[in-house]
Amino acid sequence: MSTLTRFGISMDSQLLRRFDAFIREHAYANRSEAVRDLVRDRLVQKSWDQGNEEMVGTITLVFDHHQRDLTEKLTAQQHDHHETVLSAMHVHLDHFNCLEVLAVRGKARDIQSIADRLISVKGVKHGKLVMTATGEGL
Ligand code: NI
């Protein structure tokens, strides 16, 4: 970790009241930690938007495993991108529904494309890509 630098922030008092309410709502210990998280979140988002940076994330899928060939299709796509899909966790939610969480690492645009292809497969009831970073530089 690099050295800590203190700096002041001027803010409209009404905006600050709303920010303090946000801090309480999200259980932050203090303003500094909340500001750090907001800055990191914006920087991570910027890296994703640039497309060619090495990023990590998770793809969450909920699907009906009785849907014809669906499980095979999803698994085949994961094998096609084995260099990006690091790990898969499968949970049998009930008699019909499965939850799959994939850990992914690669260029942002490749991850987004794989997520789009998996989430759009017929029979996937809900899917979401959570975009985060390797932690380097944050
Ligand atoms: Ni299952």
mmCIF file of C-alpha atoms and ligand atoms in Angstrom:
data_model
loop_
_atom_site.group_PDB
_atom_site.id
_atom_site.type_symbol
_atom_site.label_atom_id
_atom_site.label_comp_id
_atom_site.label_asym_id
_atom_site.label_seq_id
_atom_site.Cartn_x
_atom_site.Cartn_y
_atom_site.Cartn_z
ATOM 1 C CA MET A 1 0.000 0.000 0.000
ATOM 2 C CA SER A 2 1.261 3.496 -0.837
ATOM 3 C CA THR A 3 1.412 6.394 1.637
ATOM 4 C CA LEU A 4 -1.759 8.010 2.918
ATOM 5 C CA THR A 5 -2.410 11.615 1.873
ATOM 6 C CA ARG A 6 -4.961 13.806 3.627
ATOM 7 C CA PHE A 7 -6.909 16.386 1.626
ATOM 8 C CA GLY A 8 -9.965 18.549 2.221
ATOM 9 C CA ILE A 9 -13.173 18.468 0.210
ATOM 10 C CA SER A 10 -15.569 21.417 -0.053
ATOM 11 C CA MET A 11 -19.164 20.401 -0.548
ATOM 12 C CA ASP A 12 -22.603 21.983 -0.590
ATOM 13 C CA SER A 13 -24.157 21.359 2.859
ATOM 14 C CA GLN A 14 -27.306 19.785 1.439
ATOM 15 C CA LEU A 15 -25.205 17.394 -0.673
ATOM 16 C CA LEU A 16 -23.099 16.575 2.400
ATOM 17 C CA ARG A 17 -26.257 15.756 4.426
ATOM 18 C CA ARG A 18 -27.340 13.367 1.702
ATOM 19 C CA PHE A 19 -23.839 11.854 1.567
ATOM 20 C CA ASP A 20 -23.872 11.332 5.359
ATOM 21 C CA ALA A 21 -27.257 9.614 5.071
ATOM 22 C CA PHE A 22 -25.741 7.390 2.342
ATOM 23 C CA ILE A 23 -22.811 6.605 4.671
ATOM 24 C CA ARG A 24 -25.172 5.544 7.487
ATOM 25 C CA GLU A 25 -27.376 3.553 5.122
ATOM 26 C CA HIS A 26 -24.387 1.607 3.778
ATOM 27 C CA ALA A 27 -22.756 1.124 7.191
ATOM 28 C CA TYR A 28 -19.516 2.981 6.451
ATOM 29 C CA ALA A 29 -17.399 3.744 9.517
ATOM 30 C CA ASN A 30 -16.558 7.236 8.250
ATOM 31 C CA ARG A 31 -16.623 9.606 5.256
ATOM 32 C CA SER A 32 -13.065 8.740 4.201
ATOM 33 C CA GLU A 33 -13.852 5.067 3.686
ATOM 34 C CA ALA A 34 -17.018 5.953 1.756
ATOM 35 C CA VAL A 35 -15.133 8.397 -0.502
ATOM 36 C CA ARG A 36 -12.396 5.798 -1.126
ATOM 37 C CA ASP A 37 -14.976 3.197 -2.155
ATOM 38 C CA LEU A 38 -16.793 5.600 -4.473
ATOM 39 C CA VAL A 39 -13.511 6.565 -6.152
ATOM 40 C CA ARG A 40 -12.472 2.914 -6.546
ATOM 41 C CA ASP A 41 -15.879 2.011 -7.954
ATOM 42 C CA ARG A 42 -15.638 4.781 -10.558
ATOM 43 C CA LEU A 43 -12.088 3.773 -11.514
ATOM 44 C CA VAL A 44 -13.103 0.111 -11.883
ATOM 45 C CA GLN A 45 -16.044 1.175 -14.067
ATOM 46 C CA LYS A 46 -13.706 3.283 -16.215
ATOM 47 C CA SER A 47 -11.391 0.305 -16.714
ATOM 48 C CA TRP A 48 -14.350 -1.821 -17.828
ATOM 49 C CA ASP A 49 -15.460 0.888 -20.247
ATOM 50 C CA GLN A 50 -11.986 0.956 -21.838
ATOM 51 C CA GLY A 51 -12.460 -2.693 -22.823
ATOM 52 C CA ASN A 52 -8.881 -3.905 -23.178
ATOM 53 C CA GLU A 53 -7.814 -3.951 -19.520
ATOM 54 C CA GLU A 54 -7.392 -7.214 -17.641
ATOM 55 C CA MET A 55 -10.401 -7.467 -15.315
ATOM 56 C CA VAL A 56 -12.132 -10.067 -13.164
ATOM 57 C CA GLY A 57 -15.782 -10.678 -12.445
ATOM 58 C CA THR A 58 -18.523 -13.187 -11.835
ATOM 59 C CA ILE A 59 -21.314 -14.275 -14.138
ATOM 60 C CA THR A 60 -24.397 -15.472 -12.269
ATOM 61 C CA LEU A 61 -26.980 -17.552 -14.107
ATOM 62 C CA VAL A 62 -30.318 -18.991 -12.967
ATOM 63 C CA PHE A 63 -31.837 -21.546 -15.320
ATOM 64 C CA ASP A 64 -34.221 -24.465 -15.640
ATOM 65 C CA HIS A 65 -32.142 -27.589 -16.167
ATOM 66 C CA HIS A 66 -35.140 -29.402 -17.687
ATOM 67 C CA GLN A 67 -34.959 -27.071 -20.676
ATOM 68 C CA ARG A 68 -33.766 -29.230 -23.589
ATOM 69 C CA ASP A 69 -29.969 -29.132 -24.156
ATOM 70 C CA LEU A 70 -29.586 -26.025 -22.002
ATOM 71 C CA THR A 71 -27.037 -27.390 -19.523
ATOM 72 C CA GLU A 72 -24.981 -28.793 -22.431
ATOM 73 C CA LYS A 73 -25.104 -25.463 -24.278
ATOM 74 C CA LEU A 74 -23.957 -23.502 -21.233
ATOM 75 C CA THR A 75 -21.154 -25.980 -20.503
ATOM 76 C CA ALA A 76 -20.010 -25.981 -24.148
ATOM 77 C CA GLN A 77 -19.734 -22.192 -24.127
ATOM 78 C CA GLN A 78 -17.679 -22.326 -20.953
ATOM 79 C CA HIS A 79 -15.310 -24.864 -22.548
ATOM 80 C CA ASP A 80 -15.006 -22.618 -25.628
ATOM 81 C CA HIS A 81 -13.730 -19.866 -23.299
ATOM 82 C CA HIS A 82 -11.777 -21.991 -20.818
ATOM 83 C CA GLU A 83 -8.980 -19.407 -20.751
ATOM 84 C CA THR A 84 -11.434 -16.823 -19.365
ATOM 85 C CA VAL A 85 -13.754 -18.970 -17.229
ATOM 86 C CA LEU A 86 -11.593 -19.798 -14.209
ATOM 87 C CA SER A 87 -14.100 -21.670 -12.095
ATOM 88 C CA ALA A 88 -17.764 -22.636 -11.988
ATOM 89 C CA MET A 89 -19.991 -23.321 -8.991
ATOM 90 C CA HIS A 90 -23.268 -25.121 -9.578
ATOM 91 C CA VAL A 91 -26.093 -25.135 -7.019
ATOM 92 C CA HIS A 92 -29.269 -27.213 -7.462
ATOM 93 C CA LEU A 93 -31.808 -24.698 -6.113
ATOM 94 C CA ASP A 94 -34.834 -27.011 -6.269
ATOM 95 C CA HIS A 95 -36.241 -29.769 -8.513
ATOM 96 C CA PHE A 96 -36.154 -27.506 -11.602
ATOM 97 C CA ASN A 97 -33.849 -24.555 -11.059
ATOM 98 C CA CYS A 98 -30.085 -24.311 -11.034
ATOM 99 C CA LEU A 99 -27.783 -21.467 -10.031
ATOM 100 C CA GLU A 100 -24.386 -21.207 -11.648
ATOM 101 C CA VAL A 101 -21.689 -18.717 -10.657
ATOM 102 C CA LEU A 102 -18.668 -18.410 -12.935
ATOM 103 C CA ALA A 103 -15.463 -16.652 -11.931
ATOM 104 C CA VAL A 104 -13.955 -14.966 -14.983
ATOM 105 C CA ARG A 105 -10.731 -13.156 -15.761
ATOM 106 C CA GLY A 106 -9.673 -11.532 -19.011
ATOM 107 C CA LYS A 107 -10.070 -8.466 -21.177
ATOM 108 C CA ALA A 108 -13.195 -6.534 -20.225
ATOM 109 C CA ARG A 109 -14.688 -6.728 -23.714
ATOM 110 C CA ASP A 110 -14.147 -10.532 -23.884
ATOM 111 C CA ILE A 111 -15.787 -11.056 -20.491
ATOM 112 C CA GLN A 112 -18.739 -8.853 -21.498
ATOM 113 C CA SER A 113 -19.167 -10.804 -24.726
ATOM 114 C CA ILE A 114 -19.080 -14.206 -22.942
ATOM 115 C CA ALA A 115 -21.574 -12.947 -20.336
ATOM 116 C CA ASP A 116 -23.920 -11.651 -23.040
ATOM 117 C CA ARG A 117 -23.794 -14.969 -24.893
ATOM 118 C CA LEU A 118 -24.483 -17.016 -21.745
ATOM 119 C CA ILE A 119 -27.250 -14.767 -20.380
ATOM 120 C CA SER A 120 -29.076 -14.644 -23.732
ATOM 121 C CA VAL A 121 -29.307 -18.438 -24.117
ATOM 122 C CA LYS A 122 -32.959 -19.548 -24.219
ATOM 123 C CA GLY A 123 -33.958 -20.994 -20.853
ATOM 124 C CA VAL A 124 -31.670 -18.772 -18.765
ATOM 125 C CA LYS A 125 -34.210 -17.062 -16.498
ATOM 126 C CA HIS A 126 -31.881 -14.432 -15.090
ATOM 127 C CA GLY A 127 -28.245 -13.564 -15.500
ATOM 128 C CA LYS A 128 -25.929 -10.863 -14.299
ATOM 129 C CA LEU A 129 -22.306 -9.909 -14.810
ATOM 130 C CA VAL A 130 -20.653 -8.410 -11.761
ATOM 131 C CA MET A 131 -17.640 -6.437 -12.884
ATOM 132 C CA THR A 132 -14.750 -5.955 -10.545
ATOM 133 C CA ALA A 133 -10.991 -5.654 -10.760
ATOM 134 C CA THR A 134 -7.855 -7.610 -9.930
ATOM 135 C CA GLY A 135 -7.258 -5.271 -6.978
ATOM 136 C CA GLU A 136 -3.972 -3.975 -8.392
ATOM 137 C CA GLY A 137 -3.723 -0.186 -8.210
ATOM 138 C CA LEU A 138 -6.773 0.183 -6.012
HETATM 139 NI NI NI B 1 -28.591 -28.170 -10.954
#
